């Protein structure tokens, strides 16, 4: 199974030549993972196993979306006001994800899944990486308030083309450095979480009691 690069010392800042190469690779790995989880989910699953794959798909959708946006920014290197517009697309991805998938609950969701599975797996117990996931989440909590601020900017910057007096100041308020910081932290968190979730099932999805494979 592919892994997505996610440690803080390997993820590059967004607007460099080396970053363009790395983020393109991140997109290729993330999209391959997404397709793998999607195909498996559509093959039909036991309801308990489906819960786990749903979490994987949600994580994979996010890191695929983000990798696509960042790879384009890194490759095209927009400047001036156009740079802020380019970052609007990345900002939309961040806010959209937070609106539909609360990272505050992923730890509890995963813990509940492992507990439920282990009730009747017998000797084939799953390992729940509580400490690792808690560490990733702790690093992320400092950005929750920043997301709330970004939502306000996003709401004014997105799509209100007839209200240029509202849209332009909102776009001008986008701070690429701040969006970079939040993007890298959230990407790292979600990619590491996805890799840990995948490691719960060492052989991928092959739990004979629950899977068709």
Tab-separated table of N, CA, C and O in Angstrom, residues 7-73:
chain	number	residue	atom	x	y	z
A	7	UNK	N	5.867	13.575	7.300
A	7	UNK	CA	6.581	14.066	8.466
A	7	UNK	C	6.969	15.516	8.269
A	7	UNK	O	7.242	15.957	7.159
A	8	UNK	N	7.014	16.266	9.371
A	8	UNK	CA	7.193	17.714	9.279
A	8	UNK	C	8.515	18.104	8.631
A	8	UNK	O	8.634	19.167	8.042
A	9	UNK	N	9.535	17.257	8.734
A	9	UNK	CA	10.826	17.636	8.168
A	9	UNK	C	10.965	17.237	6.705
A	9	UNK	O	11.983	17.491	6.091
A	10	UNK	N	9.940	16.591	6.129
A	10	UNK	CA	10.023	16.237	4.717
A	10	UNK	C	9.038	17.014	3.863
A	10	UNK	O	9.211	17.118	2.661
A	11	UNK	N	7.985	17.570	4.462
A	11	UNK	CA	7.031	18.359	3.697
A	11	UNK	C	7.637	19.731	3.406
A	11	UNK	O	8.060	20.441	4.305
A	12	UNK	N	7.678	20.079	2.142
A	12	UNK	CA	8.290	21.337	1.740
A	12	UNK	C	7.290	22.488	1.832
A	12	UNK	O	6.091	22.286	1.769
A	13	UNK	N	7.819	23.713	1.965
A	13	UNK	CA	6.964	24.866	1.790
A	13	UNK	C	6.436	24.826	0.360
A	13	UNK	O	6.957	24.112	-0.489
A	14	UNK	N	5.429	25.605	0.081
A	14	UNK	CA	4.670	25.403	-1.145
A	14	UNK	C	5.367	25.923	-2.395
A	14	UNK	O	5.394	25.258	-3.424
A	15	UNK	N	5.955	27.102	-2.352
A	15	UNK	CA	6.371	27.764	-3.582
A	15	UNK	C	7.872	27.645	-3.853
A	15	UNK	O	8.593	28.634	-3.869
A	16	UNK	N	8.339	26.425	-4.061
A	16	UNK	CA	9.725	26.189	-4.459
A	16	UNK	C	9.743	25.125	-5.549
A	16	UNK	O	8.780	24.378	-5.727
A	17	UNK	N	10.863	25.044	-6.277
A	17	UNK	CA	10.991	24.035	-7.328
A	17	UNK	C	10.901	22.631	-6.744
A	17	UNK	O	10.237	21.750	-7.292
A	18	UNK	N	11.591	22.425	-5.627
A	18	UNK	CA	11.578	21.106	-5.007
A	18	UNK	C	10.186	20.753	-4.495
A	18	UNK	O	9.754	19.598	-4.556
A	19	UNK	N	9.479	21.776	-4.009
A	19	UNK	CA	8.120	21.540	-3.525
A	19	UNK	C	7.212	21.080	-4.654
A	19	UNK	O	6.352	20.211	-4.461
A	20	UNK	N	7.383	21.664	-5.839
A	20	UNK	CA	6.542	21.278	-6.974
A	20	UNK	C	6.685	19.794	-7.279
A	20	UNK	O	5.703	19.096	-7.550
A	21	UNK	N	7.918	19.298	-7.206
A	21	UNK	CA	8.164	17.876	-7.462
A	21	UNK	C	7.540	17.023	-6.366
A	21	UNK	O	6.872	16.016	-6.631
A	22	UNK	N	7.755	17.444	-5.116
A	22	UNK	CA	7.247	16.645	-4.003
A	22	UNK	C	5.725	16.603	-3.976
A	22	UNK	O	5.125	15.548	-3.773
A	23	UNK	N	5.095	17.752	-4.193
A	23	UNK	CA	3.638	17.779	-4.114
A	23	UNK	C	2.994	17.052	-5.287
A	23	UNK	O	1.903	16.500	-5.152
A	24	UNK	N	3.653	17.041	-6.424
A	24	UNK	CA	3.152	16.225	-7.531
A	24	UNK	C	3.204	14.746	-7.146
A	24	UNK	O	2.273	13.981	-7.421
A	25	UNK	N	4.296	14.345	-6.482
A	25	UNK	CA	4.394	12.971	-5.998
A	25	UNK	C	3.356	12.671	-4.934
A	25	UNK	O	2.772	11.576	-4.904
A	26	UNK	N	3.109	13.643	-4.043
A	26	UNK	CA	2.068	13.466	-3.030
A	26	UNK	C	0.710	13.240	-3.681
A	26	UNK	O	-0.085	12.407	-3.235
A	27	UNK	N	0.445	14.011	-4.743
A	27	UNK	CA	-0.837	13.847	-5.430
A	27	UNK	C	-0.953	12.462	-6.061
A	27	UNK	O	-2.006	11.806	-5.966
A	28	UNK	N	0.103	12.005	-6.692
A	28	UNK	CA	0.061	10.688	-7.332
A	28	UNK	C	-0.183	9.586	-6.307
A	28	UNK	O	-0.992	8.673	-6.529
A	29	UNK	N	0.517	9.654	-5.164
A	29	UNK	CA	0.325	8.647	-4.117
A	29	UNK	C	-1.065	8.738	-3.501
A	29	UNK	O	-1.727	7.720	-3.261
A	30	UNK	N	-1.500	9.974	-3.222
A	30	UNK	CA	-2.796	10.158	-2.576
A	30	UNK	C	-3.936	9.702	-3.475
A	30	UNK	O	-4.883	9.046	-3.019
A	31	UNK	N	-3.868	10.037	-4.754
A	31	UNK	CA	-4.943	9.644	-5.665
A	31	UNK	C	-4.968	8.130	-5.861
A	31	UNK	O	-6.052	7.533	-6.008
A	32	UNK	N	-3.790	7.485	-5.835
A	32	UNK	CA	-3.751	6.021	-5.931
A	32	UNK	C	-4.408	5.384	-4.711
A	32	UNK	O	-5.165	4.408	-4.831
A	33	UNK	N	-4.119	5.939	-3.523
A	33	UNK	CA	-4.758	5.441	-2.306
A	33	UNK	C	-6.268	5.645	-2.358
A	33	UNK	O	-7.042	4.753	-1.997
A	34	UNK	N	-6.672	6.824	-2.793
A	34	UNK	CA	-8.097	7.128	-2.874
A	34	UNK	C	-8.807	6.137	-3.787
A	34	UNK	O	-9.874	5.611	-3.444
A	35	UNK	N	-8.227	5.860	-4.950
A	35	UNK	CA	-8.839	4.907	-5.872
A	35	UNK	C	-8.910	3.508	-5.268
A	35	UNK	O	-9.891	2.777	-5.469
A	36	UNK	N	-7.879	3.142	-4.517
A	36	UNK	CA	-7.860	1.821	-3.886
A	36	UNK	C	-8.982	1.695	-2.854
A	36	UNK	O	-9.725	0.707	-2.843
A	37	UNK	N	-9.097	2.697	-1.993
A	37	UNK	CA	-10.155	2.661	-0.984
A	37	UNK	C	-11.536	2.708	-1.629
A	37	UNK	O	-12.464	2.018	-1.200
A	38	UNK	N	-11.677	3.529	-2.650
A	38	UNK	CA	-12.970	3.657	-3.330
A	38	UNK	C	-13.388	2.333	-3.964
A	38	UNK	O	-14.535	1.895	-3.811
A	39	UNK	N	-12.471	1.691	-4.683
A	39	UNK	CA	-12.789	0.413	-5.330
A	39	UNK	C	-13.183	-0.636	-4.299
A	39	UNK	O	-14.124	-1.412	-4.507
A	40	UNK	N	-12.444	-0.647	-3.189
A	40	UNK	CA	-12.747	-1.629	-2.157
A	40	UNK	C	-14.117	-1.366	-1.543
A	40	UNK	O	-14.910	-2.277	-1.316
A	41	UNK	N	-14.416	-0.093	-1.299
A	41	UNK	CA	-15.706	0.276	-0.702
A	41	UNK	C	-16.856	-0.110	-1.621
A	41	UNK	O	-17.886	-0.621	-1.174
A	42	UNK	N	-16.686	0.118	-2.919
A	42	UNK	CA	-17.745	-0.174	-3.878
A	42	UNK	C	-17.910	-1.667	-4.139
A	42	UNK	O	-18.933	-2.094	-4.682
A	43	UNK	N	-16.928	-2.470	-3.754
A	43	UNK	CA	-17.046	-3.921	-3.913
A	43	UNK	C	-18.057	-4.519	-2.944
A	43	UNK	O	-18.505	-5.648	-3.122
A	44	UNK	N	-18.391	-3.781	-1.908
A	44	UNK	CA	-19.327	-4.277	-0.908
A	44	UNK	C	-18.596	-4.751	0.330
A	44	UNK	O	-17.660	-5.543	0.247
A	45	UNK	N	-19.004	-4.244	1.486
A	45	UNK	CA	-18.302	-4.535	2.731
A	45	UNK	C	-19.290	-4.864	3.837
A	45	UNK	O	-20.445	-4.446	3.810
A	46	UNK	N	-18.796	-5.602	4.819
A	46	UNK	CA	-19.531	-5.738	6.068
A	46	UNK	C	-19.677	-4.338	6.670
A	46	UNK	O	-18.753	-3.525	6.602
A	47	UNK	N	-20.840	-4.012	7.259
A	47	UNK	CA	-21.056	-2.651	7.784
A	47	UNK	C	-19.980	-2.169	8.749
A	47	UNK	O	-19.643	-0.983	8.757
A	48	UNK	N	-19.430	-3.075	9.567
A	48	UNK	CA	-18.407	-2.647	10.522
A	48	UNK	C	-17.138	-2.230	9.788
A	48	UNK	O	-16.555	-1.181	10.059
A	49	UNK	N	-16.705	-3.037	8.837
A	49	UNK	CA	-15.501	-2.713	8.083
A	49	UNK	C	-15.712	-1.469	7.226
A	49	UNK	O	-14.791	-0.683	7.013
A	50	UNK	N	-16.937	-1.273	6.765
A	50	UNK	CA	-17.238	-0.101	5.938
A	50	UNK	C	-16.976	1.194	6.701
A	50	UNK	O	-16.543	2.190	6.116
A	51	UNK	N	-17.217	1.190	8.017
A	51	UNK	CA	-16.973	2.397	8.814
A	51	UNK	C	-15.507	2.802	8.736
A	51	UNK	O	-15.171	3.981	8.628
A	52	UNK	N	-14.636	1.805	8.814
A	52	UNK	CA	-13.199	2.078	8.752
A	52	UNK	C	-12.805	2.618	7.385
A	52	UNK	O	-12.062	3.588	7.268
A	53	UNK	N	-13.318	1.997	6.331
A	53	UNK	CA	-12.966	2.431	4.984
A	53	UNK	C	-13.516	3.830	4.710
A	53	UNK	O	-12.889	4.629	4.005
A	54	UNK	N	-14.667	4.158	5.275
A	54	UNK	CA	-15.218	5.507	5.103
A	54	UNK	C	-14.272	6.561	5.668
A	54	UNK	O	-14.075	7.624	5.067
A	55	UNK	N	-13.685	6.289	6.843
A	55	UNK	CA	-12.715	7.222	7.419
A	55	UNK	C	-11.509	7.357	6.493
A	55	UNK	O	-11.009	8.458	6.249
A	56	UNK	N	-11.045	6.224	5.960
A	56	UNK	CA	-9.903	6.255	5.037
A	56	UNK	C	-10.221	7.087	3.801
A	56	UNK	O	-9.389	7.872	3.336
A	57	UNK	N	-11.424	6.913	3.254
A	57	UNK	CA	-11.811	7.661	2.058
A	57	UNK	C	-11.855	9.154	2.352
A	57	UNK	O	-11.384	9.977	1.557
A	58	UNK	N	-12.408	9.526	3.506
A	58	UNK	CA	-12.480	10.943	3.855
A	58	UNK	C	-11.091	11.560	3.959
A	58	UNK	O	-10.841	12.664	3.464
A	59	UNK	N	-10.176	10.843	4.612
A	59	UNK	CA	-8.798	11.331	4.714
A	59	UNK	C	-8.155	11.424	3.334
A	59	UNK	O	-7.466	12.404	3.017
A	60	UNK	N	-8.366	10.395	2.516
A	60	UNK	CA	-7.735	10.346	1.196
A	60	UNK	C	-8.280	11.427	0.272
A	60	UNK	O	-7.535	11.993	-0.537
A	61	UNK	N	-9.574	11.721	0.366
A	61	UNK	CA	-10.148	12.801	-0.443
A	61	UNK	C	-9.472	14.124	-0.093
A	61	UNK	O	-9.096	14.907	-0.975
A	62	UNK	N	-9.308	14.359	1.195
A	62	UNK	CA	-8.699	15.624	1.608
A	62	UNK	C	-7.266	15.752	1.111
A	62	UNK	O	-6.895	16.771	0.515
A	63	UNK	N	-6.432	14.730	1.345
A	63	UNK	CA	-5.026	14.872	0.960
A	63	UNK	C	-4.869	14.889	-0.559
A	63	UNK	O	-3.931	15.502	-1.079
A	64	UNK	N	-5.797	14.254	-1.284
A	64	UNK	CA	-5.765	14.331	-2.746
A	64	UNK	C	-6.123	15.740	-3.208
A	64	UNK	O	-5.451	16.321	-4.072
A	65	UNK	N	-7.190	16.302	-2.640
A	65	UNK	CA	-7.595	17.673	-2.963
A	65	UNK	C	-6.468	18.667	-2.699
A	65	UNK	O	-6.135	19.506	-3.546
A	66	UNK	N	-5.901	18.585	-1.503
A	66	UNK	CA	-4.865	19.539	-1.108
A	66	UNK	C	-3.623	19.380	-1.979
A	66	UNK	O	-3.021	20.369	-2.428
A	67	UNK	N	-3.223	18.141	-2.228
A	67	UNK	CA	-2.037	17.905	-3.058
A	67	UNK	C	-2.223	18.472	-4.456
A	67	UNK	O	-1.287	19.038	-5.042
A	68	UNK	N	-3.422	18.340	-5.001
A	68	UNK	CA	-3.710	18.868	-6.338
A	68	UNK	C	-3.571	20.389	-6.363
A	68	UNK	O	-2.925	20.959	-7.249
A	69	UNK	N	-4.177	21.052	-5.374
A	69	UNK	CA	-4.119	22.513	-5.319
A	69	UNK	C	-2.683	23.007	-5.126
A	69	UNK	O	-2.228	23.937	-5.805
A	70	UNK	N	-1.969	22.388	-4.181
A	70	UNK	CA	-0.616	22.848	-3.877
A	70	UNK	C	0.329	22.563	-5.038
A	70	UNK	O	1.203	23.381	-5.361
A	71	UNK	N	0.165	21.410	-5.684
A	71	UNK	CA	1.017	21.085	-6.830
A	71	UNK	C	0.867	22.130	-7.930
A	71	UNK	O	1.852	22.527	-8.569
A	72	UNK	N	-0.354	22.599	-8.150
A	72	UNK	CA	-0.580	23.621	-9.174
A	72	UNK	C	0.048	24.958	-8.789
A	72	UNK	O	0.670	25.632	-9.620
A	73	UNK	N	-0.104	25.351	-7.532
A	73	UNK	CA	0.505	26.607	-7.077
A	73	UNK	C	2.025	26.521	-7.189
A	73	UNK	O	2.691	27.454	-7.650
